[in-house]
mmCIF file of C-alpha atoms in Angstrom:
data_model
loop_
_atom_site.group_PDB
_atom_site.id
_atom_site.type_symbol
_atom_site.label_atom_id
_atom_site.label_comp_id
_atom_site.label_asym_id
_atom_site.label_seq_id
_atom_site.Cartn_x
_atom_site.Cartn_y
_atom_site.Cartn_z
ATOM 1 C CA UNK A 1 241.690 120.772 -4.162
ATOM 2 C CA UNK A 2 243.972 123.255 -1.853
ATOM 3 C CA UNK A 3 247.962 122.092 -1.889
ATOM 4 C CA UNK A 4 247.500 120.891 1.628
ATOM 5 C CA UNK A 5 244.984 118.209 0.391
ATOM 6 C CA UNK A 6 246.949 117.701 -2.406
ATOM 7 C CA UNK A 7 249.815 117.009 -0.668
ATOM 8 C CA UNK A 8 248.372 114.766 2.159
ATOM 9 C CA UNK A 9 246.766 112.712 -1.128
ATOM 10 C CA UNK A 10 249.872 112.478 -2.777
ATOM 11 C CA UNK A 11 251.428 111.084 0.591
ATOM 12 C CA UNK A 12 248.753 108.737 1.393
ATOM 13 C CA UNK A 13 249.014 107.401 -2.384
ATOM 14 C CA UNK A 14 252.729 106.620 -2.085
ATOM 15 C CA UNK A 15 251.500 104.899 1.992
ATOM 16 C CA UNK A 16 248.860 102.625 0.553
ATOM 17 C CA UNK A 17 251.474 101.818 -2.124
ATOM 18 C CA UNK A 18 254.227 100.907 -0.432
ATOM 19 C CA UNK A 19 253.406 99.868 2.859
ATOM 20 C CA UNK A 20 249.847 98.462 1.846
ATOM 21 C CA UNK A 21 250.513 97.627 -1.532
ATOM 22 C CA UNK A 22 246.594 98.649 -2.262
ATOM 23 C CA UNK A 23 244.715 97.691 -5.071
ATOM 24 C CA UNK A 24 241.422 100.031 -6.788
ATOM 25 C CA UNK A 25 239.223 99.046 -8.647
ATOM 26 C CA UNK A 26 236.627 101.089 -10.739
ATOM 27 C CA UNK A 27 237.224 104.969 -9.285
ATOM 28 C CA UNK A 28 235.388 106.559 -12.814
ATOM 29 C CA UNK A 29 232.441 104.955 -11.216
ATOM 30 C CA UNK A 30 232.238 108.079 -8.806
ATOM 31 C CA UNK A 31 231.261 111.155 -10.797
ATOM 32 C CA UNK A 32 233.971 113.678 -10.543
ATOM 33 C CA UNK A 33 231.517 117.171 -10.176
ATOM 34 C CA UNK A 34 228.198 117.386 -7.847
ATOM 35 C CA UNK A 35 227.482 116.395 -4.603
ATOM 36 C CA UNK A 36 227.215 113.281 -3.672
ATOM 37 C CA UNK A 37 227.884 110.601 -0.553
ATOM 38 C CA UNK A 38 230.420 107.784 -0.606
ATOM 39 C CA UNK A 39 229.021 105.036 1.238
ATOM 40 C CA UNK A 40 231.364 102.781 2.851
ATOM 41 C CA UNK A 41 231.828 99.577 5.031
ATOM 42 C CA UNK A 42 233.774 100.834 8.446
ATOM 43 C CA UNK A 43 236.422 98.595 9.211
ATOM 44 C CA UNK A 44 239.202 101.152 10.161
ATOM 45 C CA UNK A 45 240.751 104.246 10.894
ATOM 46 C CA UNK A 46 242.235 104.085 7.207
ATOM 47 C CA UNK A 47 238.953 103.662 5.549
ATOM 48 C CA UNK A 48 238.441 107.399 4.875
ATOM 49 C CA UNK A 49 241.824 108.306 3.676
ATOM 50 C CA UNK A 50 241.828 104.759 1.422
ATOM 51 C CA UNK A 51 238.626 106.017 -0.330
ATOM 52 C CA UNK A 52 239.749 109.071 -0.837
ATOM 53 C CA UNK A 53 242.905 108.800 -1.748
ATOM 54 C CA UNK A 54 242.020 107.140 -5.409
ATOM 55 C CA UNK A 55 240.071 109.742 -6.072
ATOM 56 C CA UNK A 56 240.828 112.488 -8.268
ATOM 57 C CA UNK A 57 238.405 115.301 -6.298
ATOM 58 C CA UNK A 58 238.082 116.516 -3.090
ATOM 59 C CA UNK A 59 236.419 114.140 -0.405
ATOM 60 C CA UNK A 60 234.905 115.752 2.842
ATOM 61 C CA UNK A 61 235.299 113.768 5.986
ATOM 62 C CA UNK A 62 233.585 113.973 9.405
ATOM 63 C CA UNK A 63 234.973 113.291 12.340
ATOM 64 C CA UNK A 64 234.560 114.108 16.156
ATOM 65 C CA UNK A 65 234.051 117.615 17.661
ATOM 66 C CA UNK A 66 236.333 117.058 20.245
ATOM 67 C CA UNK A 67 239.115 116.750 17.337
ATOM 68 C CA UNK A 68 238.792 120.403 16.581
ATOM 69 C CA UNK A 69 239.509 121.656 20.215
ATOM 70 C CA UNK A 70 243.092 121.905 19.484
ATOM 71 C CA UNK A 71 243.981 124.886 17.401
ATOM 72 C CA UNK A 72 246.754 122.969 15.066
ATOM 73 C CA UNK A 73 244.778 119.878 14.315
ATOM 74 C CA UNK A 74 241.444 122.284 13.730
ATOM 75 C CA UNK A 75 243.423 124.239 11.318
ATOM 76 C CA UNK A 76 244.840 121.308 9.702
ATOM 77 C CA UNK A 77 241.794 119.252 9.749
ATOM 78 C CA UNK A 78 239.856 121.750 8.071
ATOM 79 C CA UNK A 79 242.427 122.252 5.680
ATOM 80 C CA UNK A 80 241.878 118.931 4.512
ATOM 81 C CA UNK A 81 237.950 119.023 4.309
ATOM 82 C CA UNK A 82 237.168 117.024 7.294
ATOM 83 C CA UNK A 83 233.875 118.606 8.966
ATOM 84 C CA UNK A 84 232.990 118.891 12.744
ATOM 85 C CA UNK A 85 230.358 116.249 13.754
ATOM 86 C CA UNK A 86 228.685 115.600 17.058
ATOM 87 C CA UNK A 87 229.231 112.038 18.451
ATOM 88 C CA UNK A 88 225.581 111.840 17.956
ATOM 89 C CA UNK A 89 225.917 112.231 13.649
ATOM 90 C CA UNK A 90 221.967 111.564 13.761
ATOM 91 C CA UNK A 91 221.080 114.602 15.810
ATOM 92 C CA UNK A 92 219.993 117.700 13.535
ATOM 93 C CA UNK A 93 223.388 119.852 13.623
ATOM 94 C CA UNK A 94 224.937 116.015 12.020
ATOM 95 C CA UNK A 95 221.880 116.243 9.294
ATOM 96 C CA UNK A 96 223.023 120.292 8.899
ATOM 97 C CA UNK A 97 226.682 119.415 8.505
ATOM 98 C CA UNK A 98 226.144 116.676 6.182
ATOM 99 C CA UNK A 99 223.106 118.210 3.944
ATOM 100 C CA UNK A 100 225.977 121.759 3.768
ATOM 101 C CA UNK A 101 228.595 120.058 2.387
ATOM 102 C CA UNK A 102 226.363 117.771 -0.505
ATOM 103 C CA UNK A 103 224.423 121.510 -1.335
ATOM 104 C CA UNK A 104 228.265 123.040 -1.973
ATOM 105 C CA UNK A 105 228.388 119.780 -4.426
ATOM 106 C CA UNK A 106 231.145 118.320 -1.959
ATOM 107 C CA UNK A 107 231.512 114.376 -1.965
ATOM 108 C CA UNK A 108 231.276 112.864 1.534
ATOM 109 C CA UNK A 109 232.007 110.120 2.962
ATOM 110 C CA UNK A 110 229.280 107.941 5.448
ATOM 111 C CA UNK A 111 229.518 104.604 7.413
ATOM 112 C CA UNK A 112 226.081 103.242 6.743
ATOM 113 C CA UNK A 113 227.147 100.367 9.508
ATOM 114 C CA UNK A 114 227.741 103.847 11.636
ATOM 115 C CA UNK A 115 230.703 102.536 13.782
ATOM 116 C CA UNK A 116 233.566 100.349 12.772
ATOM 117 C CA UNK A 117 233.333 96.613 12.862
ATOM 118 C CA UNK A 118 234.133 94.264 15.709
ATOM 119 C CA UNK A 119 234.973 90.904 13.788
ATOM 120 C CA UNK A 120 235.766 92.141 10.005
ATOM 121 C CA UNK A 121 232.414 91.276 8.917
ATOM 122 C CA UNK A 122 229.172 93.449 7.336
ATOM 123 C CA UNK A 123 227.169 95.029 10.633
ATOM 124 C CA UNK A 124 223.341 96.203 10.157
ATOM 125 C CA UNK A 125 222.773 99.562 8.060
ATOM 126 C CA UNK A 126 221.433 102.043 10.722
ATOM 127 C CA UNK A 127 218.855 104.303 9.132
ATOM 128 C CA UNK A 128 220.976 107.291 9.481
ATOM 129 C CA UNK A 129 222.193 107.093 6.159
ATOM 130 C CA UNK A 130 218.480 106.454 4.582
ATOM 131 C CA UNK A 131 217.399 110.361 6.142
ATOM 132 C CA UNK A 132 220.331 111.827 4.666
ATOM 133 C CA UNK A 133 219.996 110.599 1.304
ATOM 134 C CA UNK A 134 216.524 111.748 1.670
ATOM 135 C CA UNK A 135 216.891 115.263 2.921
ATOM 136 C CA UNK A 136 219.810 116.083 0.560
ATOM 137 C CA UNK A 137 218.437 113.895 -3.050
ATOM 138 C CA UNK A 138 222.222 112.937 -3.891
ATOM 139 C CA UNK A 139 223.329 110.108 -5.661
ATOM 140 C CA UNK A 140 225.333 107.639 -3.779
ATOM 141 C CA UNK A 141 227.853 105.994 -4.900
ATOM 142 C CA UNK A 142 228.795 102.411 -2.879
ATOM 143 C CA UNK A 143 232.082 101.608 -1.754
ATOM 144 C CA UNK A 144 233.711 98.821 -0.368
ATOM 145 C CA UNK A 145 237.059 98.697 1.275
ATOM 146 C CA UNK A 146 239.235 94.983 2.003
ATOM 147 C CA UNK A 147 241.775 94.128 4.542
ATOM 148 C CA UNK A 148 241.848 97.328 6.179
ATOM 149 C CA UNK A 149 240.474 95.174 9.361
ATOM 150 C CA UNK A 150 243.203 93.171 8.918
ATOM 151 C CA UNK A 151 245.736 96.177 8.826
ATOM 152 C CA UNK A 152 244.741 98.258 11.191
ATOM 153 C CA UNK A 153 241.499 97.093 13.105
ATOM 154 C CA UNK A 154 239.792 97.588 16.969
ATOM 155 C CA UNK A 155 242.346 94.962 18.068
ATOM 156 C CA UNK A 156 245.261 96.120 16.369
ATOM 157 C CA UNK A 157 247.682 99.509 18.130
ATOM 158 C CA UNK A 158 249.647 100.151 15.420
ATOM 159 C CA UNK A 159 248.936 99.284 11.480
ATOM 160 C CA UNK A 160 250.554 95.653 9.829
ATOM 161 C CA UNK A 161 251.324 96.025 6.364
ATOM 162 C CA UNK A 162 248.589 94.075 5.113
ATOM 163 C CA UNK A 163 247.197 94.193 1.705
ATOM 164 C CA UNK A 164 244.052 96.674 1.197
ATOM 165 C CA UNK A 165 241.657 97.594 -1.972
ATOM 166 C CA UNK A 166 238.864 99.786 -2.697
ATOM 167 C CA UNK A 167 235.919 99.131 -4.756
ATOM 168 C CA UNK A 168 233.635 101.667 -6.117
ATOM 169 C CA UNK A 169 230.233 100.803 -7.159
ATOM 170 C CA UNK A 170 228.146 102.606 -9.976
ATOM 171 C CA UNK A 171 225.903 105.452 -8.830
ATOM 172 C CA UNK A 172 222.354 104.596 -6.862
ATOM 173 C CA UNK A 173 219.315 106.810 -7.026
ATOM 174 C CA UNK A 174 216.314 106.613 -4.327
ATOM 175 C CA UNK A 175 214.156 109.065 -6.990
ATOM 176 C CA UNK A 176 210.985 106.844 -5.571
ATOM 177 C CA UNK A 177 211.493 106.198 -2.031
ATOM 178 C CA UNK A 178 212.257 110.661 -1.803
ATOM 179 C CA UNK A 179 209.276 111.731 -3.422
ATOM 180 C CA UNK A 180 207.427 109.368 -1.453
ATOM 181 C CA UNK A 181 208.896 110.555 2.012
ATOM 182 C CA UNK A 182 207.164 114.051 0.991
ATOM 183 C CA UNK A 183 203.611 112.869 2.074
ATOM 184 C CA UNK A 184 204.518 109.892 3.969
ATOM 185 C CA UNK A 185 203.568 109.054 7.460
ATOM 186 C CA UNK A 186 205.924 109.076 10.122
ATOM 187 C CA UNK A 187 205.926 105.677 10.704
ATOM 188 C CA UNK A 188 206.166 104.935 6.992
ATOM 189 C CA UNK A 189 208.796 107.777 6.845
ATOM 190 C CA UNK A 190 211.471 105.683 9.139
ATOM 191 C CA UNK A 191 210.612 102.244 7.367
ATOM 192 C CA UNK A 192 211.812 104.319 4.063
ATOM 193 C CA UNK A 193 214.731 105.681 5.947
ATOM 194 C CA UNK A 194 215.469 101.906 6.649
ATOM 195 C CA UNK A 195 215.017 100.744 3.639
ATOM 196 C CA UNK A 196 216.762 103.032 1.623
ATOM 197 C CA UNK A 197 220.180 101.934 4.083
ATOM 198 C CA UNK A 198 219.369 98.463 3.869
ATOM 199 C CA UNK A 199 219.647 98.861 0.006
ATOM 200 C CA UNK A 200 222.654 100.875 0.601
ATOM 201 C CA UNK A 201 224.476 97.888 2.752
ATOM 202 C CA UNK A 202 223.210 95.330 0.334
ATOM 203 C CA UNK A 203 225.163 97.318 -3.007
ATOM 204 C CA UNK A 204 228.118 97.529 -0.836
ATOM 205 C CA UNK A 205 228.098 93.410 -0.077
ATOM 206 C CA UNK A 206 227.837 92.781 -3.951
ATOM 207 C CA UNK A 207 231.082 94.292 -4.345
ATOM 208 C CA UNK A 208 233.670 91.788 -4.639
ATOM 209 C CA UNK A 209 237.406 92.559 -5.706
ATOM 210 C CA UNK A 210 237.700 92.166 -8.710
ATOM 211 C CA UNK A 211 240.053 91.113 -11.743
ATOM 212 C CA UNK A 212 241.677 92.765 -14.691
ATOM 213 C CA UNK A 213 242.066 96.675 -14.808
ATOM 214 C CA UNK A 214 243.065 98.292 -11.827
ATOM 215 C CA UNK A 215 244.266 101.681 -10.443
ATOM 216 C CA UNK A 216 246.899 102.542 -7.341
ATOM 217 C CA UNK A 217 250.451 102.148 -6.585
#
């Protein structure tokens, strides 16, 4: 973790406290060495920094290409681990980026839902997240995020200071569905893809917030 990071955790920390007076639950659920992916809901533009932020390691994050064109932001943005991704974060330079940064035994973060909700509630898994898992063998580790909708959602300009947690699930392994995708026909191949994010989106809706021992502030 470079001081830059460090820094931008330590001010997010004392943002989520004060402003958002957040709430974490269960953060030694993620593994603190190896790579990995944090799967998340997608409710908001605070989502990734929430996640991360309770964490005590490093957390890559992707965000748009267009981001990097200007050559402050770039610098910073790389600074802090966040990763150049096409729009398109299916298309085979969004598998490269993705499958680099698990292989250096980086966490990342992915939006099985793929885009950020319209209502506040659970959308579809898109199958993205099932070919990554399979391409790079990583655990993943589910995570749910509350209120950040309400905070700072599609239909909100500027954030409220609304109440927001983070749950973190205990590690999942697709062991059977990846060897199986070795010799599996293409068709079969996306069903497993879709499976393997349905599964995903399905941990993610078990987690509820949750009483007793907490983290934050």
């Amino acid at each position: 973790m470079n001081w830059i990071y460090a820094t931008g955790r330590m001010l997010f920390r004392a943002l989520f406290a004060c402003y958002f007076r957040w709430r974490v639950w269960h953060p030694e659920h993620v593994p603190t060495t190896g790579g990995l992916i944090l799967a998340c809901n997608h409710a908001s533009y605070l989502d990734p920094p929430l996640v991360a932020a309770a964490l005590p390691r490093p957390v890559s994050f992707l965000a748009r290409k267009s981001l990097f064109r200007f050559p402050l932001l770039g610098w910073l943005l790389r600074r802090v681990y966040v990763v150049p991704l096409d729009r398109d974060g299916g298309s085979a330079a969004g598998l490269r980026t993705v499958l680099e940064q698990v292989q250096r035994g980086r966490a990342v973060i992915l939006f099985p839902e793929g885009t950020r909700t319209h209502d506040g509630h659970l959308q579809a898994a898109r199958s993205g997240i099932g070919l990554m898992v399979v391409r790079s063998g990583a655990p993943v580790v589910p995570v749910r995020v509350f209120g950040t909708y309400e905070a700072y959602g599609r239909h909100r300009r500027l954030p409220r200071p609304r109440p927001v947690a983070v749950r973190y699930g205990l590690p999942l392994r697709f062991d059977r569905q990846c060897a199986e995708a070795h010799t599996a026909s293409k068709e079969r191949l996306k069903a497993i893809y879709q499976e393997i994010a349905d599964e995903i989106l399905a941990a993610i809706a078990r987690l509820e917030p949750a009483d007793g021992p907490q983290a934050g502030g």
